[in-house]
Amino acid sequence: MMLDLRALTDFPARVTLEDDASRLDVNVPGVAVTGIARVEMDIARSENVYYCTGSVVCAAHLECSRCLEPYPVTLQGEIDFSIVEAAGSAEVRRDELPDTAVVVPFGTSPVDITDRVREAILLEIPLKPLCRETCRGLCPYCGTNRNEQQCNCTMETTDPRWDGLRDLLK
Ligand SMILES: [Zn+2]
Ligand SMILES: [Zn+2]
């Protein structure tokens, strides 16, 4: 996703960017971003530093961690990074900047902000996605999706407190 700094004349500036979500390269197993990713941010300028804050929104399908079915979500991430224009390597001490700063040679435009947008989306992906709080998951015995169908194993107890007793009976 490219930001055309030269097109901005008045600061703070309000910018809206759109791009195919697939071009953000969100390579996470069980996650498929779809459609258009939309970034809205305010850009404040202080000499050679541009502070970008706002949000990114995109649609995605996440694989439910219980039933393994994909389900649709809207991911909304927070944009918060700065772009630093450097005339030469001596002018900017990289170690004094936050990791998220995008350092570009002075006058660079457009600036590629894809990495920052991708990171904002990645932070919004839950570790254990659930299609719904009450998802009943897959039957551990026959693999039936219990949201859709009752299987014949449902009388089997999965209460771990009975495991010891069951072992004794075997
Ligand atoms: Zn589920
Ligand atoms: Zn079953």
Coordinates of N, CA and C in Angstrom, one line a residue, residues 56-134:
V56 N -7.2 0.7 10.0 CA -7.3 -0.1 8.8 C -8.4 -1.1 9.0
V57 N -9.3 -1.2 8.0 CA -10.4 -2.1 8.1 C -10.3 -3.1 6.8
C58 N -10.5 -4.3 7.1 CA -10.6 -5.3 6.0 C -11.4 -6.5 6.4
A59 N -12.1 -7.1 5.4 CA -12.8 -8.3 5.6 C -11.9 -9.5 5.6
A60 N -12.3 -10.5 6.3 CA -11.5 -11.7 6.3 C -12.4 -12.9 6.7
H61 N -11.9 -14.1 6.4 CA -12.4 -15.4 6.8 C -11.4 -16.0 7.8
L62 N -11.9 -16.3 9.0 CA -11.0 -17.0 9.9 C -11.5 -18.4 10.1
E63 N -10.6 -19.4 10.3 CA -10.9 -20.7 10.6 C -11.2 -20.9 12.0
C64 N -12.4 -21.4 12.4 CA -12.8 -21.6 13.8 C -11.8 -22.6 14.4
S65 N -11.3 -22.3 15.6 CA -10.4 -23.2 16.2 C -11.1 -24.5 16.8
R66 N -12.4 -24.4 16.9 CA -13.1 -25.6 17.5 C -13.7 -26.5 16.4
C67 N -14.5 -25.8 15.4 CA -15.1 -26.6 14.4 C -14.4 -26.6 13.0
L68 N -13.4 -25.8 12.9 CA -12.5 -25.7 11.7 C -13.2 -25.2 10.5
E69 N -14.4 -24.6 10.7 CA -15.1 -24.0 9.6 C -14.7 -22.5 9.5
P70 N -14.5 -22.0 8.2 CA -14.2 -20.6 8.1 C -15.5 -19.8 8.4
Y71 N -15.3 -18.6 9.0 CA -16.4 -17.7 9.2 C -15.9 -16.3 8.9
P72 N -16.9 -15.4 8.5 CA -16.5 -14.1 8.1 C -16.4 -13.1 9.3
V73 N -15.4 -12.3 9.2 CA -15.2 -11.2 10.3 C -14.8 -9.9 9.6
T74 N -14.9 -8.8 10.3 CA -14.3 -7.6 9.9 C -13.2 -7.3 10.8
L75 N -12.0 -7.2 10.3 CA -10.8 -6.8 11.1 C -10.6 -5.4 11.1
Q76 N -10.5 -4.7 12.3 CA -10.2 -3.3 12.3 C -8.9 -3.1 13.2
G77 N -7.8 -2.7 12.5 CA -6.6 -2.5 13.2 C -6.2 -1.0 13.4
E78 N -5.3 -0.8 14.4 CA -4.9 0.5 14.7 C -3.6 0.9 14.0
I79 N -3.7 2.0 13.3 CA -2.5 2.5 12.6 C -1.8 3.5 13.5
D80 N -0.5 3.3 13.8 CA 0.3 4.2 14.6 C 1.8 4.1 14.3
F81 N 2.3 4.9 13.4 CA 3.7 4.8 13.1 C 4.1 6.2 12.5
S82 N 5.4 6.3 12.3 CA 5.9 7.6 11.7 C 6.8 7.3 10.5
I83 N 6.8 8.2 9.6 CA 7.7 8.1 8.5 C 8.7 9.2 8.7
V84 N 10.0 8.8 8.6 CA 11.1 9.7 8.8 C 11.9 9.9 7.5
E85 N 11.9 11.1 7.0 CA 12.7 11.4 5.8 C 14.1 11.7 6.2
A86 N 15.1 11.0 5.6 CA 16.5 11.2 6.0 C 17.2 11.7 4.7
A87 N 18.0 12.8 4.9 CA 18.8 13.2 3.8 C 20.0 12.3 3.5
G88 N 20.5 11.8 4.6 CA 21.6 10.8 4.5 C 21.6 9.9 5.7
S89 N 22.4 8.9 5.7 CA 22.4 8.0 6.9 C 22.8 8.7 8.2
A90 N 23.7 9.7 8.0 CA 24.2 10.4 9.2 C 23.1 11.2 9.9
E91 N 22.1 11.6 9.2 CA 21.1 12.5 9.7 C 20.1 11.8 10.7
V92 N 19.9 10.5 10.4 CA 18.9 9.7 11.2 C 19.6 8.6 12.0
R93 N 19.5 8.6 13.3 CA 20.1 7.4 14.0 C 18.9 6.4 14.2
R94 N 19.0 5.3 13.5 CA 18.0 4.4 13.5 C 17.6 3.8 14.9
D95 N 18.7 3.7 15.7 CA 18.5 3.1 17.0 C 17.7 4.1 18.0
E96 N 17.5 5.4 17.6 CA 16.8 6.3 18.4 C 15.3 6.3 18.0
L97 N 15.0 5.6 16.9 CA 13.6 5.6 16.5 C 12.9 4.4 16.9
P98 N 11.5 4.5 17.1 CA 10.8 3.2 17.4 C 10.9 2.2 16.2
D99 N 10.8 0.9 16.5 CA 10.9 -0.1 15.5 C 9.9 0.1 14.3
T100 N 8.8 0.8 14.6 CA 7.8 0.9 13.6 C 8.1 2.0 12.6
A101 N 9.1 2.9 12.9 CA 9.3 4.0 12.0 C 9.8 3.5 10.6
V102 N 9.2 4.2 9.6 CA 9.6 3.9 8.3 C 10.6 5.0 7.8
V103 N 11.8 4.6 7.6 CA 12.8 5.6 7.2 C 13.0 5.5 5.7
V104 N 12.9 6.7 5.1 CA 13.0 6.8 3.6 C 14.0 7.9 3.3
P105 N 14.6 7.8 2.2 CA 15.5 8.9 1.7 C 14.6 10.2 1.5
F106 N 15.2 11.3 1.8 CA 14.5 12.6 1.6 C 13.8 12.7 0.2
G107 N 12.6 13.1 0.2 CA 11.9 13.3 -1.0 C 11.2 12.1 -1.6
T108 N 11.3 10.9 -0.9 CA 10.7 9.7 -1.4 C 9.2 9.8 -1.5
S109 N 8.6 9.5 -2.6 CA 7.1 9.5 -2.7 C 6.8 8.8 -4.0
P110 N 5.9 7.8 -3.9 CA 5.1 7.4 -2.7 C 6.0 6.5 -1.8
V111 N 5.5 6.4 -0.5 CA 6.2 5.6 0.5 C 5.4 4.3 0.7
D112 N 6.1 3.2 0.7 CA 5.4 1.9 0.9 C 5.1 1.7 2.3
I113 N 3.9 1.6 2.7 CA 3.5 1.4 4.1 C 2.9 0.1 4.4
T114 N 3.0 -0.8 3.4 CA 2.4 -2.1 3.4 C 2.7 -2.9 4.7
D115 N 4.0 -2.9 5.2 CA 4.4 -3.6 6.4 C 3.6 -3.1 7.6
R116 N 3.5 -1.8 7.7 CA 2.8 -1.3 8.9 C 1.3 -1.6 8.9
V117 N 0.7 -1.6 7.7 CA -0.7 -1.9 7.6 C -0.9 -3.4 7.9
R118 N 0.0 -4.2 7.4 CA -0.1 -5.7 7.6 C 0.0 -6.0 9.1
E119 N 0.9 -5.3 9.8 CA 1.1 -5.6 11.2 C -0.1 -5.2 12.0
A120 N -0.7 -4.1 11.6 CA -2.0 -3.6 12.3 C -3.1 -4.6 12.2
I121 N -3.2 -5.3 11.1 CA -4.2 -6.3 10.9 C -3.8 -7.6 11.6
L122 N -2.6 -8.0 11.6 CA -2.1 -9.2 12.3 C -2.5 -9.1 13.8
L123 N -2.3 -7.9 14.4 CA -2.6 -7.8 15.8 C -4.1 -8.1 16.2
E124 N -4.9 -8.0 15.2 CA -6.4 -8.1 15.4 C -6.9 -9.5 15.2
I125 N -6.0 -10.4 14.8 CA -6.4 -11.8 14.5 C -6.3 -12.6 15.9
P126 N -7.4 -13.1 16.3 CA -7.4 -13.8 17.6 C -6.6 -15.0 17.6
L127 N -5.9 -15.4 18.7 CA -5.1 -16.6 18.8 C -6.0 -17.9 18.6
K128 N -7.2 -17.8 19.2 CA -8.1 -19.0 19.0 C -9.4 -18.4 18.5
P129 N -9.5 -18.3 17.2 CA -10.7 -17.8 16.6 C -11.9 -18.7 16.9
L130 N -13.1 -18.1 17.2 CA -14.3 -18.9 17.4 C -15.4 -18.4 16.5
C131 N -16.0 -19.2 15.8 CA -17.1 -18.8 14.9 C -18.3 -18.2 15.7
R132 N -18.4 -18.7 16.9 CA -19.4 -18.2 17.9 C -19.0 -18.7 19.2
E133 N -19.4 -17.9 20.3 CA -19.0 -18.3 21.6 C -19.5 -19.7 21.9
T134 N -20.6 -20.1 21.4 CA -21.3 -21.3 21.8 C -20.9 -22.5 20.8

